[in-house]
């Protein structure tokens, strides 16, 4: 599948001042030099994130385990924007993974996304995208695709600063995720309501398989659980009726 940059979703807020947010930061020198980065400006008072310590080893003294985060991003109250959390919950209810793998429904993080990604070996994000393709289309974005479009990746009330968080994890700590994959599902509607459109709902199983394929590429094991329903509590909430 071809990897392309995501469509424009609105300009991102900036981060200047983050270099001085924590006077004891061991990366102050790097942070000072980064203050003029075009995408790291003007967010005074932002706290510096907690950074993961060194890699842990498997129980029994095996080789260091990989730290992997599978993150579902989106607002479940805005239609197809909730597809990321739906995919992650389906993964969690259907499969078990190696010890170093975490699955999280992160909702709509902004700069605190850095907390979750600094020091990871791999980051897999599942989110809706608005890229002009047919609703339900799945497009894969790698780290370089996201960084190339850092000025156009969306950041609004229901969107994370993925590219900015990658930049900050690199510039301030030198600890960005080594591998990054965004599994983007083209949305049909962001109208208020808790139900996915049929086209996006039909793409969930394919999105799950893309995540599993990426884990296999990273030599991360998974095992299917006994059948159990995913906990998508918001799917029972009806759409508001127009006045």
Short mmCIF file of C-alpha atoms in Angstrom, two decimals:
data_model
loop_
_atom_site.label_atom_id
_atom_site.label_comp_id
_atom_site.label_asym_id
_atom_site.label_seq_id
_atom_site.Cartn_x
_atom_site.Cartn_y
_atom_site.Cartn_z
CA UNK A 1 0.00 0.00 0.00
CA UNK A 2 1.32 3.40 -0.97
CA UNK A 3 2.30 5.72 1.86
CA UNK A 4 1.35 9.34 1.32
CA UNK A 5 1.14 12.43 3.48
CA UNK A 6 -2.22 13.05 5.14
CA UNK A 7 -4.51 15.74 3.88
CA UNK A 8 -4.52 19.23 5.37
CA UNK A 9 -6.39 19.39 8.66
CA UNK A 10 -5.54 22.92 9.86
CA UNK A 11 -2.31 24.45 11.15
CA UNK A 12 -0.80 23.34 14.41
CA UNK A 13 -0.14 25.45 17.46
CA UNK A 14 3.50 26.12 18.23
CA UNK A 15 5.84 25.46 21.14
CA UNK A 16 8.27 28.31 21.72
CA UNK A 17 9.09 28.56 25.42
CA UNK A 18 9.10 24.82 26.06
CA UNK A 19 12.90 25.04 26.39
CA UNK A 20 12.42 27.00 29.62
CA UNK A 21 9.50 25.02 30.99
CA UNK A 22 11.71 22.90 33.22
CA UNK A 23 14.90 24.60 34.52
CA UNK A 24 16.46 21.29 35.55
CA UNK A 25 15.92 19.60 32.20
CA UNK A 26 19.04 17.71 31.18
CA UNK A 27 18.36 18.70 27.59
CA UNK A 28 18.44 22.48 28.11
CA UNK A 29 21.28 22.98 25.65
CA UNK A 30 19.44 21.08 22.95
CA UNK A 31 16.23 22.83 23.87
CA UNK A 32 17.81 26.28 23.55
CA UNK A 33 19.06 25.45 20.08
CA UNK A 34 15.61 24.12 19.22
CA UNK A 35 13.77 27.26 20.26
CA UNK A 36 13.80 28.53 16.68
CA UNK A 37 12.50 25.32 15.17
CA UNK A 38 9.65 26.32 12.82
CA UNK A 39 7.25 23.89 14.49
CA UNK A 40 8.34 24.32 18.12
CA UNK A 41 7.17 27.75 19.21
CA UNK A 42 5.05 29.78 21.58
CA UNK A 43 3.58 27.43 24.21
CA UNK A 44 5.01 28.95 27.41
CA UNK A 45 4.66 26.93 30.58
CA UNK A 46 4.29 23.54 28.92
CA UNK A 47 5.64 20.91 31.30
CA UNK A 48 8.39 18.63 30.09
CA UNK A 49 7.24 15.03 29.72
CA UNK A 50 8.35 12.07 31.74
CA UNK A 51 10.81 10.08 29.65
CA UNK A 52 11.00 6.31 29.84
CA UNK A 53 14.13 4.81 31.35
CA UNK A 54 16.34 2.26 29.62
CA UNK A 55 14.92 -0.82 27.96
CA UNK A 56 13.85 -3.64 30.24
CA UNK A 57 14.71 -7.26 29.69
CA UNK A 58 12.26 -10.11 29.44
CA UNK A 59 11.73 -12.19 32.53
CA UNK A 60 14.35 -14.89 32.63
CA UNK A 61 17.12 -12.68 31.26
CA UNK A 62 16.17 -12.82 27.59
CA UNK A 63 17.03 -10.05 25.14
CA UNK A 64 15.55 -6.59 25.88
CA UNK A 65 11.86 -6.46 25.13
CA UNK A 66 10.57 -3.88 22.71
CA UNK A 67 8.41 -1.07 24.02
CA UNK A 68 5.46 -0.71 21.66
CA UNK A 69 2.39 1.49 21.98
CA UNK A 70 -0.73 0.88 19.91
CA UNK A 71 -2.77 4.06 20.31
CA UNK A 72 -6.33 4.75 19.25
CA UNK A 73 -6.86 8.46 18.67
CA UNK A 74 -10.13 10.30 18.26
CA UNK A 75 -13.30 11.69 19.80
CA UNK A 76 -15.93 8.97 20.07
CA UNK A 77 -18.65 11.64 20.22
CA UNK A 78 -17.88 12.90 16.71
CA UNK A 79 -18.93 10.11 14.38
CA UNK A 80 -16.10 8.59 12.38
CA UNK A 81 -13.47 10.29 14.55
CA UNK A 82 -14.08 7.45 17.00
CA UNK A 83 -12.73 4.75 14.69
CA UNK A 84 -9.26 4.75 16.29
CA UNK A 85 -10.56 3.85 19.76
CA UNK A 86 -12.86 1.23 18.18
CA UNK A 87 -9.95 -0.50 16.45
CA UNK A 88 -7.80 -0.54 19.60
CA UNK A 89 -10.62 -1.95 21.71
CA UNK A 90 -11.21 -4.68 19.15
CA UNK A 91 -7.51 -5.55 19.24
CA UNK A 92 -7.55 -5.62 23.03
CA UNK A 93 -10.59 -7.89 23.21
CA UNK A 94 -9.39 -10.27 20.50
CA UNK A 95 -5.62 -10.66 20.96
CA UNK A 96 -2.95 -10.89 23.63
CA UNK A 97 0.51 -9.49 22.95
CA UNK A 98 4.11 -9.59 24.14
CA UNK A 99 4.82 -8.07 27.54
CA UNK A 100 6.20 -4.80 26.16
CA UNK A 101 3.11 -3.98 24.10
CA UNK A 102 0.56 -1.49 25.45
CA UNK A 103 -2.83 -0.68 23.92
CA UNK A 104 -4.36 2.66 24.83
CA UNK A 105 -7.42 4.64 23.87
CA UNK A 106 -5.87 8.10 24.12
CA UNK A 107 -8.93 10.08 23.15
CA UNK A 108 -7.84 13.52 21.95
CA UNK A 109 -4.36 14.24 23.32
CA UNK A 110 -2.40 17.34 22.36
CA UNK A 111 1.11 18.05 23.65
CA UNK A 112 0.75 15.43 26.38
CA UNK A 113 1.06 12.91 23.56
CA UNK A 114 4.82 13.33 24.07
CA UNK A 115 4.42 11.60 27.45
CA UNK A 116 3.24 8.47 25.73
CA UNK A 117 5.76 8.23 22.89
CA UNK A 118 9.20 9.33 24.14
CA UNK A 119 11.51 6.35 24.43
CA UNK A 120 9.36 3.87 22.53
CA UNK A 121 10.78 1.35 20.11
CA UNK A 122 7.63 1.52 18.00
CA UNK A 123 4.47 3.58 17.86
CA UNK A 124 1.36 2.46 15.97
CA UNK A 125 -1.45 5.02 15.81
CA UNK A 126 -4.94 4.36 14.47
CA UNK A 127 -6.94 7.46 13.60
CA UNK A 128 -9.43 8.85 11.14
CA UNK A 129 -8.03 11.07 8.37
CA UNK A 130 -9.51 13.61 6.00
CA UNK A 131 -7.43 13.05 2.87
CA UNK A 132 -10.02 13.30 0.13
CA UNK A 133 -10.15 9.57 -0.56
CA UNK A 134 -13.19 7.33 -0.61
CA UNK A 135 -14.58 6.94 2.94
CA UNK A 136 -13.28 3.77 4.55
CA UNK A 137 -10.01 3.80 2.58
CA UNK A 138 -6.98 2.84 4.68
CA UNK A 139 -3.73 4.71 4.07
CA UNK A 140 -0.46 3.97 5.87
CA UNK A 141 1.76 6.86 6.95
CA UNK A 142 5.33 6.32 8.13
CA UNK A 143 7.36 8.66 10.32
CA UNK A 144 8.88 10.47 7.35
CA UNK A 145 5.42 11.10 5.89
CA UNK A 146 4.23 12.69 9.12
CA UNK A 147 7.34 14.82 9.59
CA UNK A 148 7.15 16.11 6.01
CA UNK A 149 3.67 17.43 6.70
CA UNK A 150 4.20 18.73 10.23
CA UNK A 151 2.71 22.11 9.32
CA UNK A 152 -0.51 20.61 7.99
CA UNK A 153 -1.30 17.67 10.28
CA UNK A 154 -4.42 18.62 12.16
CA UNK A 155 -4.54 19.78 15.75
CA UNK A 156 -7.95 20.94 16.96
CA UNK A 157 -10.37 20.02 19.73
CA UNK A 158 -10.42 16.37 18.63
CA UNK A 159 -6.95 15.84 17.17
CA UNK A 160 -3.42 15.16 18.46
CA UNK A 161 -0.22 16.90 17.45
CA UNK A 162 1.38 13.71 16.21
CA UNK A 163 4.10 15.33 14.10
CA UNK A 164 4.94 17.96 16.74
CA UNK A 165 5.18 15.30 19.43
CA UNK A 166 7.60 13.31 17.28
CA UNK A 167 9.69 16.42 16.73
CA UNK A 168 9.69 17.34 20.42
CA UNK A 169 10.61 13.81 21.53
CA UNK A 170 13.57 14.00 19.15
CA UNK A 171 14.72 17.60 19.70
CA UNK A 172 14.45 17.72 23.48
CA UNK A 173 15.29 14.16 24.47
CA UNK A 174 16.79 12.45 21.44
CA UNK A 175 14.29 9.67 22.14
CA UNK A 176 11.64 9.60 19.40
CA UNK A 177 9.97 6.30 18.60
CA UNK A 178 12.27 4.30 16.34
CA UNK A 179 9.39 3.07 14.21
CA UNK A 180 6.15 4.95 13.57
CA UNK A 181 3.06 3.88 11.66
CA UNK A 182 -0.21 5.79 11.38
CA UNK A 183 -3.06 3.63 10.13
CA UNK A 184 -5.33 6.31 8.70
CA UNK A 185 -8.96 5.55 7.88
CA UNK A 186 -10.67 8.06 5.62
CA UNK A 187 -13.69 9.47 7.43
CA UNK A 188 -17.12 10.02 5.93
CA UNK A 189 -18.63 12.22 8.62
CA UNK A 190 -17.55 14.02 11.79
CA UNK A 191 -21.11 14.91 12.72
CA UNK A 192 -22.01 14.76 16.41
CA UNK A 193 -22.98 11.26 17.45
CA UNK A 194 -21.45 8.01 18.65
CA UNK A 195 -22.00 5.78 15.63
CA UNK A 196 -19.54 5.14 12.82
CA UNK A 197 -20.64 5.40 9.20
CA UNK A 198 -21.06 2.07 7.43
CA UNK A 199 -18.03 2.67 5.19
CA UNK A 200 -15.74 3.34 8.14
CA UNK A 201 -17.16 0.53 10.26
CA UNK A 202 -16.48 -1.89 7.39
CA UNK A 203 -12.80 -0.87 7.46
CA UNK A 204 -12.19 -1.87 11.10
CA UNK A 205 -11.20 -5.48 10.42
CA UNK A 206 -8.74 -4.38 7.72
CA UNK A 207 -7.25 -1.80 10.07
CA UNK A 208 -6.78 -4.51 12.70
CA UNK A 209 -4.93 -6.65 10.16
CA UNK A 210 -2.63 -3.75 9.24
CA UNK A 211 -1.71 -3.36 12.91
CA UNK A 212 -1.02 -7.09 13.25
CA UNK A 213 1.09 -7.05 10.07
CA UNK A 214 3.18 -4.21 11.47
CA UNK A 215 3.69 -6.10 14.73
CA UNK A 216 4.80 -9.16 12.76
CA UNK A 217 7.28 -6.99 10.86
CA UNK A 218 8.66 -5.89 14.23
CA UNK A 219 8.86 -9.51 15.44
CA UNK A 220 6.17 -8.87 18.05
CA UNK A 221 4.10 -11.93 18.87
CA UNK A 222 0.34 -11.96 19.29
CA UNK A 223 -2.11 -14.69 20.18
CA UNK A 224 -5.84 -14.83 19.57
CA UNK A 225 -8.01 -14.94 22.67
CA UNK A 226 -11.24 -16.82 23.10
CA UNK A 227 -14.09 -14.86 21.56
CA UNK A 228 -15.18 -11.90 23.68
CA UNK A 229 -17.05 -8.73 22.71
CA UNK A 230 -15.07 -5.49 22.55
CA UNK A 231 -16.06 -2.85 25.08
CA UNK A 232 -17.29 -0.09 22.79
CA UNK A 233 -19.62 1.49 25.32
CA UNK A 234 -20.36 4.57 23.24
CA UNK A 235 -21.90 2.56 20.38
CA UNK A 236 -25.09 2.25 22.44
CA UNK A 237 -25.48 6.04 22.66
CA UNK A 238 -27.93 7.23 19.98
CA UNK A 239 -27.23 10.10 17.61
CA UNK A 240 -28.86 13.36 18.67
CA UNK A 241 -31.92 14.09 16.60
CA UNK A 242 -31.99 17.41 14.69
CA UNK A 243 -34.40 19.98 16.06
#
